[in-house]
Coordinates of C-alpha atoms and ligand atoms in Angstrom, one line a residue:
M1380 CA -73.0 -49.6 26.9
S1381 CA -75.9 -51.5 28.7
E1382 CA -79.3 -51.1 27.1
S1383 CA -81.4 -51.2 30.5
P1384 CA -84.3 -49.3 30.1
E1385 CA -84.3 -47.8 33.4
P1386 CA -81.7 -44.9 33.9
L1387 CA -79.0 -45.3 36.9
L1388 CA -79.7 -41.7 37.7
S1389 CA -82.6 -39.6 37.0
L1390 CA -82.9 -35.8 38.0
T1391 CA -86.4 -34.1 37.5
D1392 CA -86.7 -30.3 38.0
V1393 CA -84.0 -30.1 40.6
R1394 CA -83.2 -26.9 42.1
K1395 CA -80.5 -25.4 44.4
H1396 CA -81.1 -22.0 45.7
F1397 CA -78.5 -20.9 48.1
P1398 CA -80.1 -18.3 50.6
I1399 CA -78.6 -14.8 51.1
T1400 CA -79.1 -13.7 54.5
K1401 CA -78.6 -10.1 56.2
G1402 CA -78.4 -8.9 60.0
L1403 CA -78.0 -10.9 63.2
I1404 CA -81.2 -12.6 62.8
K1405 CA -80.2 -13.8 59.4
R1406 CA -83.2 -12.6 57.3
Q1407 CA -83.2 -14.1 54.0
V1408 CA -83.1 -11.3 51.5
G1409 CA -82.6 -13.1 48.2
A1410 CA -81.0 -16.4 46.9
V1411 CA -78.1 -17.7 44.7
K1412 CA -80.2 -19.5 42.0
A1413 CA -77.2 -22.0 41.3
V1414 CA -79.3 -24.6 40.1
D1415 CA -82.7 -23.8 38.9
G1416 CA -84.9 -26.7 37.5
I1417 CA -82.8 -29.2 35.6
S1418 CA -84.0 -32.6 34.3
F1419 CA -81.8 -35.3 32.7
D1420 CA -81.2 -39.0 32.9
V1421 CA -78.0 -41.0 32.8
R1422 CA -78.1 -44.3 31.4
R1423 CA -76.2 -47.2 32.7
G1424 CA -72.5 -47.5 31.3
E1425 CA -72.5 -44.2 29.6
T1426 CA -70.4 -41.1 30.0
L1427 CA -72.6 -37.8 30.2
G1428 CA -70.4 -34.8 29.9
L1429 CA -71.8 -31.6 31.9
V1430 CA -70.5 -28.3 30.3
G1431 CA -70.7 -24.6 30.7
E1432 CA -68.9 -21.7 31.9
S1433 CA -67.7 -21.3 35.3
G1434 CA -70.6 -20.5 37.7
C1435 CA -73.2 -22.0 35.6
G1436 CA -74.2 -24.6 38.2
K1437 CA -72.4 -27.8 36.8
T1438 CA -70.3 -28.4 40.1
T1439 CA -73.4 -27.8 42.3
T1440 CA -75.2 -30.5 40.1
G1441 CA -72.5 -33.0 40.8
R1442 CA -72.5 -32.3 44.5
L1443 CA -76.5 -32.5 44.5
I1444 CA -76.4 -35.8 42.6
T1445 CA -74.0 -37.2 45.3
R1446 CA -76.1 -35.5 48.2
L1447 CA -73.0 -33.8 49.4
I1448 CA -75.5 -30.8 49.5
E1449 CA -79.2 -30.7 49.9
P1450 CA -81.5 -29.9 47.0
T1451 CA -84.1 -27.1 47.3
D1452 CA -86.7 -28.8 45.2
G1453 CA -87.0 -31.4 42.7
R1454 CA -86.4 -35.2 42.5
I1455 CA -83.1 -37.3 42.5
M1456 CA -83.7 -41.1 41.8
F1457 CA -80.5 -43.5 41.9
E1458 CA -81.1 -47.1 40.7
G1459 CA -84.8 -46.6 40.8
R1460 CA -84.7 -45.2 44.7
D1461 CA -85.9 -41.7 45.6
I1462 CA -82.5 -40.4 47.3
T1463 CA -83.7 -36.7 47.3
H1464 CA -84.3 -36.4 51.0
M1465 CA -82.8 -39.7 52.2
S1466 CA -81.0 -39.1 55.7
Q1467 CA -77.2 -39.4 55.8
G1468 CA -77.4 -42.7 57.6
D1469 CA -79.8 -44.4 54.9
L1470 CA -77.2 -42.7 52.3
R1471 CA -74.3 -44.3 53.7
P1472 CA -74.5 -47.7 51.9
L1473 CA -75.4 -46.1 48.8
R1474 CA -72.2 -44.1 49.0
R1475 CA -70.2 -47.1 48.0
D1476 CA -72.2 -46.9 44.7
M1477 CA -71.6 -43.2 44.0
Q1478 CA -68.3 -41.7 44.2
M1479 CA -66.7 -38.3 43.3
I1480 CA -63.2 -37.5 41.5
F1481 CA -62.2 -34.1 42.5
Q1482 CA -60.5 -31.4 40.4
D1483 CA -57.5 -30.6 42.5
P1484 CA -55.3 -33.8 43.1
Y1485 CA -53.2 -31.7 45.3
S1486 CA -55.9 -30.4 47.9
S1487 CA -58.1 -33.7 47.7
L1488 CA -55.4 -35.9 49.2
N1489 CA -54.5 -35.6 52.8
P1490 CA -50.5 -34.9 52.5
R1491 CA -50.3 -36.5 56.1
H1492 CA -51.6 -40.2 55.0
T1493 CA -49.8 -42.7 53.0
V1494 CA -51.2 -43.8 49.7
G1495 CA -52.2 -46.9 51.3
A1496 CA -54.1 -45.2 54.0
I1497 CA -55.9 -42.8 51.4
V1498 CA -57.0 -45.5 48.8
G1499 CA -57.9 -47.8 51.7
A1500 CA -60.0 -45.3 53.8
P1501 CA -63.2 -46.2 52.1
F1502 CA -62.9 -49.8 53.4
R1503 CA -62.4 -48.5 56.9
I1504 CA -65.2 -46.1 56.6
Q1505 CA -67.7 -48.4 55.1
G1506 CA -66.5 -51.4 57.3
V1507 CA -65.6 -53.5 54.3
R1508 CA -63.4 -56.7 54.9
T1509 CA -61.9 -58.0 51.8
E1510 CA -60.7 -61.6 51.2
H1511 CA -57.2 -61.1 51.5
G1512 CA -56.7 -58.0 53.7
T1513 CA -57.1 -54.2 52.8
K1514 CA -53.4 -54.0 51.9
K1515 CA -53.6 -56.5 48.9
A1516 CA -57.1 -54.9 48.1
V1517 CA -55.3 -51.6 47.8
Q1518 CA -52.3 -52.6 46.0
E1519 CA -54.5 -54.4 43.3
I1520 CA -56.3 -50.9 42.8
L1521 CA -53.0 -49.0 42.4
E1522 CA -51.9 -51.5 39.9
L1523 CA -55.3 -51.1 38.1
V1524 CA -54.7 -47.2 37.8
G1525 CA -51.3 -47.7 36.7
L1526 CA -49.5 -47.1 39.9
N1527 CA -46.8 -49.1 41.6
P1528 CA -48.3 -51.2 44.3
E1529 CA -44.9 -51.1 46.1
H1530 CA -45.5 -47.3 46.5
Y1531 CA -48.1 -48.2 49.2
N1532 CA -46.3 -46.6 52.1
R1533 CA -45.5 -43.2 50.2
Y1534 CA -47.0 -39.8 50.7
P1535 CA -48.8 -37.7 48.1
H1536 CA -45.9 -35.2 47.8
E1537 CA -43.8 -37.9 46.5
F1538 CA -45.9 -38.2 43.2
S1539 CA -46.5 -35.9 40.2
G1540 CA -49.6 -34.3 39.7
G1541 CA -50.9 -37.2 37.0
Q1542 CA -49.9 -39.8 39.7
R1543 CA -51.8 -38.0 42.4
Q1544 CA -55.1 -37.9 40.2
R1545 CA -54.7 -41.6 39.7
I1546 CA -54.3 -41.9 43.6
G1547 CA -57.7 -40.1 43.7
I1548 CA -59.2 -42.3 41.1
A1549 CA -57.9 -45.2 43.0
R1550 CA -59.7 -44.1 46.0
T1551 CA -63.0 -43.7 44.2
L1552 CA -62.7 -47.2 42.8
A1553 CA -62.0 -49.0 46.1
L1554 CA -65.5 -50.2 46.7
K1555 CA -66.4 -50.6 43.0
P1556 CA -68.9 -47.9 42.5
K1557 CA -71.7 -47.8 39.7
L1558 CA -71.5 -44.0 39.2
I1559 CA -68.6 -41.8 39.3
I1560 CA -68.9 -37.9 39.3
A1561 CA -65.8 -36.5 37.9
D1562 CA -65.5 -32.8 38.4
E1563 CA -62.9 -31.4 36.3
P1564 CA -60.8 -34.4 36.6
V1565 CA -57.9 -33.2 34.2
S1566 CA -58.1 -29.5 34.4
A1567 CA -55.5 -29.0 37.2
L1568 CA -53.1 -31.4 35.2
D1569 CA -50.3 -30.5 32.5
V1570 CA -51.8 -30.9 28.9
S1571 CA -49.1 -33.7 28.3
I1572 CA -50.9 -35.8 31.1
Q1573 CA -54.4 -34.9 30.6
A1574 CA -54.9 -37.6 27.8
Q1575 CA -53.3 -40.5 30.0
V1576 CA -55.9 -39.6 32.6
V1577 CA -58.7 -39.5 30.0
N1578 CA -57.6 -42.7 28.7
L1579 CA -57.2 -44.3 32.1
L1580 CA -60.8 -43.3 32.8
E1581 CA -62.1 -44.8 29.5
D1582 CA -60.1 -48.0 30.2
L1583 CA -61.5 -48.4 33.6
Q1584 CA -65.1 -47.6 32.5
N1585 CA -64.9 -50.7 30.0
E1586 CA -63.2 -52.8 32.5
L1587 CA -65.5 -52.2 35.6
D1588 CA -68.7 -51.3 33.7
L1589 CA -68.7 -47.7 35.2
T1590 CA -71.1 -44.9 34.5
Y1591 CA -69.6 -41.3 34.5
V1592 CA -71.0 -37.8 34.8
V1593 CA -67.8 -35.8 33.8
I1594 CA -68.1 -32.1 34.7
A1595 CA -65.7 -29.7 32.4
H1596 CA -65.5 -26.3 31.0
D1597 CA -63.1 -27.7 28.4
L1598 CA -65.2 -29.0 25.4
S1599 CA -62.2 -31.0 23.9
V1600 CA -62.0 -33.1 27.0
V1601 CA -65.7 -33.6 26.9
R1602 CA -65.8 -34.7 23.3
H1603 CA -63.1 -37.0 23.8
I1604 CA -64.8 -39.1 26.6
S1605 CA -68.4 -38.4 26.4
D1606 CA -71.6 -40.4 24.8
R1607 CA -73.9 -37.6 25.5
V1608 CA -73.3 -33.9 26.3
A1609 CA -75.4 -31.4 28.5
V1610 CA -74.7 -27.8 28.4
M1611 CA -75.6 -25.5 31.1
Y1612 CA -76.0 -21.9 31.5
L1613 CA -77.0 -19.9 34.4
G1614 CA -78.5 -23.0 36.3
K1615 CA -80.4 -24.3 33.3
I1616 CA -79.7 -26.9 30.8
V1617 CA -80.1 -25.5 27.4
E1618 CA -79.2 -28.3 25.3
I1619 CA -78.6 -32.0 25.5
A1620 CA -77.9 -34.5 22.7
D1621 CA -75.6 -37.4 21.5
R1622 CA -72.0 -36.0 21.2
K1623 CA -71.8 -36.3 17.5
D1624 CA -75.0 -34.4 17.0
L1625 CA -73.9 -31.7 19.5
Y1626 CA -70.5 -31.2 18.2
E1627 CA -71.5 -31.4 14.4
S1628 CA -74.9 -29.7 14.7
P1629 CA -75.1 -27.6 17.7
M1630 CA -78.7 -25.9 18.0
H1631 CA -78.3 -23.5 21.2
P1632 CA -76.6 -20.3 20.1
Y1633 CA -74.7 -20.6 23.5
T1634 CA -73.3 -24.1 22.5
T1635 CA -72.2 -22.7 19.0
A1636 CA -70.4 -19.9 20.7
L1637 CA -68.6 -22.2 23.1
L1638 CA -67.7 -24.6 20.2
S1639 CA -66.6 -21.7 18.1
A1640 CA -63.8 -21.1 20.8
V1641 CA -62.6 -24.9 20.8
P1642 CA -59.3 -25.2 18.9
I1643 CA -59.2 -27.4 15.7
P1644 CA -56.1 -29.1 14.8
D1645 CA -56.9 -29.4 11.1
V1646 CA -55.7 -26.0 9.6
R1647 CA -58.2 -26.2 6.5
R1648 CA -61.2 -26.5 8.7
R1649 CA -59.9 -23.7 11.1
A1650 CA -59.7 -21.3 8.3
G1651 CA -63.4 -21.5 7.3
R1652 CA -64.5 -21.0 11.0
E1653 CA -65.4 -17.8 12.7
R1654 CA -64.9 -17.4 16.4
I1655 CA -68.2 -16.1 18.3
R1656 CA -67.2 -13.7 21.0
L1657 CA -70.1 -13.5 23.4
L1658 CA -71.2 -9.9 24.5
G1659 CA -70.6 -9.1 28.2
D1660 CA -70.3 -11.2 31.4
V1661 CA -72.6 -14.0 32.4
P1662 CA -75.4 -12.3 34.3
S1663 CA -75.6 -12.8 38.3
P1664 CA -77.5 -16.0 39.3
I1665 CA -79.0 -14.1 42.2
N1666 CA -81.2 -12.0 39.6
P1667 CA -81.2 -14.0 36.2
P1668 CA -82.6 -12.4 33.1
P1669 CA -86.2 -13.4 32.7
A1670 CA -87.6 -15.7 30.0
C1671 CA -84.4 -16.9 28.1
R1672 CA -81.5 -16.5 30.4
F1673 CA -79.1 -16.1 27.5
H1674 CA -81.1 -13.3 25.7
T1675 CA -78.6 -10.6 27.2
R1676 CA -75.8 -12.1 25.2
C1677 CA -77.5 -13.7 22.3
W1678 CA -76.9 -12.4 18.8
K1679 CA -80.1 -13.8 17.7
A1680 CA -82.4 -12.6 20.5
Q1681 CA -85.9 -11.2 19.6
E1682 CA -88.8 -9.8 21.7
V1683 CA -90.2 -13.4 22.3
C1684 CA -87.1 -14.3 24.0
R1685 CA -87.3 -11.5 26.5
T1686 CA -90.8 -12.6 27.5
V1687 CA -91.4 -16.4 27.1
E1688 CA -89.1 -18.9 28.5
P1689 CA -88.1 -21.5 25.8
P1690 CA -88.8 -25.1 27.0
L1691 CA -86.2 -27.5 26.6
A1692 CA -88.0 -29.2 23.3
E1693 CA -87.0 -32.4 21.8
L1694 CA -86.5 -33.6 18.2
A1695 CA -87.3 -37.1 17.1
T1696 CA -83.5 -37.6 17.3
G1697 CA -83.7 -37.3 21.1
H1698 CA -81.7 -33.9 20.6
R1699 CA -83.0 -31.4 23.1
V1700 CA -82.7 -27.7 22.9
A1701 CA -84.1 -24.6 24.9
C1702 CA -84.4 -21.9 22.1
H1703 CA -87.0 -20.3 20.2
F1704 CA -84.8 -19.8 17.2
P1705 CA -82.4 -22.9 17.3
E1706 CA -79.4 -23.1 14.7
N1707 CA -79.1 -26.1 12.5
A1708 CA -82.8 -27.1 12.9
P1709 CA -84.7 -28.7 10.1
A1710 CA -87.8 -26.8 9.6
G1711 CA -90.7 -28.1 12.0
A1712 CA -88.2 -30.3 13.7
V1713 CA -88.5 -28.7 17.1
Q1714 CA -91.6 -30.0 19.0
D1715 CA -92.6 -28.2 22.1
T1716 CA -92.6 -30.5 25.3
S1717 CA -94.3 -28.0 27.6
G1718 CA -97.4 -26.8 25.9
T1719 CA -95.9 -23.4 25.1
E1720 CA -96.2 -22.5 21.4
V1721 CA -92.7 -22.3 19.7
P1722 CA -92.5 -19.6 17.0
A1723 CA -91.6 -20.9 13.7
Ligands
SF4_3084 FE1 -81.1 -16.5 21.7 FE2 -83.7 -16.2 21.7 FE3 -82.7 -18.8 21.6 FE4 -82.5 -17.3 23.6 S1 -84.4 -18.3 22.8 S2 -80.9 -18.5 22.9 S3 -82.1 -15.4 23.0 S4 -82.6 -17.1 20.2

């Protein structure tokens, strides 16, 4: 991983509220707070895993980063440039550097286009000329992702699910991007081929010096591929840490509960572990609980959790957690970064 001090990507207090409107004049009567004030950096060459239950805002975050949707508030910096409100025209050259892999390899490929046309589309859209022609460039990329370059004229339905995801990955690589947002890149695939695609992503990262944000609900996949992991709950980041720290010493009760549900192959370790079943459903992002949003489901909740929002406080190790009573925290280790007093 590169040690460049400037992050490739930086989000500061980013929000996305989708308005709820009513009547013919579309009067706004509320908002879905899909992302509600998140801040994090992504370093060059690293993989940041973004995890959480369905509806927590992780896919919206991916779309905000790539500016497929407009942020309501906050700031998004990419390579030191503020892209928060950049026009689509100004964003166009930047789109070469920032690509997205979608979850569903079936619906994300146009069934009427050949593989050559699909993977070669970014060259045409961006008006990029290659030294030996687009066909040659596309065939090299197909080979890079483990597909037969002779299959250039075949259609998506002639490939398996894993191969189609490889086609999707090939398309994102066409213009040699710096950042790839992979939204549930393997969740639509058979378990038997998930590992192949994860390994491919890792190999490509090493070979092409890519930076990834991997969005997933499956903590096993994220554990395998990530350098750091951010956990989202109801539009907020509740914990962010190096992979090892997060998996071995989770501090937010929500992370602890998510990890308790991850299958462990080791029978002895599995025997000593208790699964934590969270109470109730995820509350509505239209009207999220006040203060700590997790308090309605947290077995450790106390009065302060219902009245004071816990800041995303940082330990000396860089482990950050938003909880008044974190798990696995050495006494006095959690320092408040917002000025709010954290109860002992
Ligand atoms: Fe649970 Fe309170 Fe921590 Fe929220 S702040 S996660 S309710 S202990």
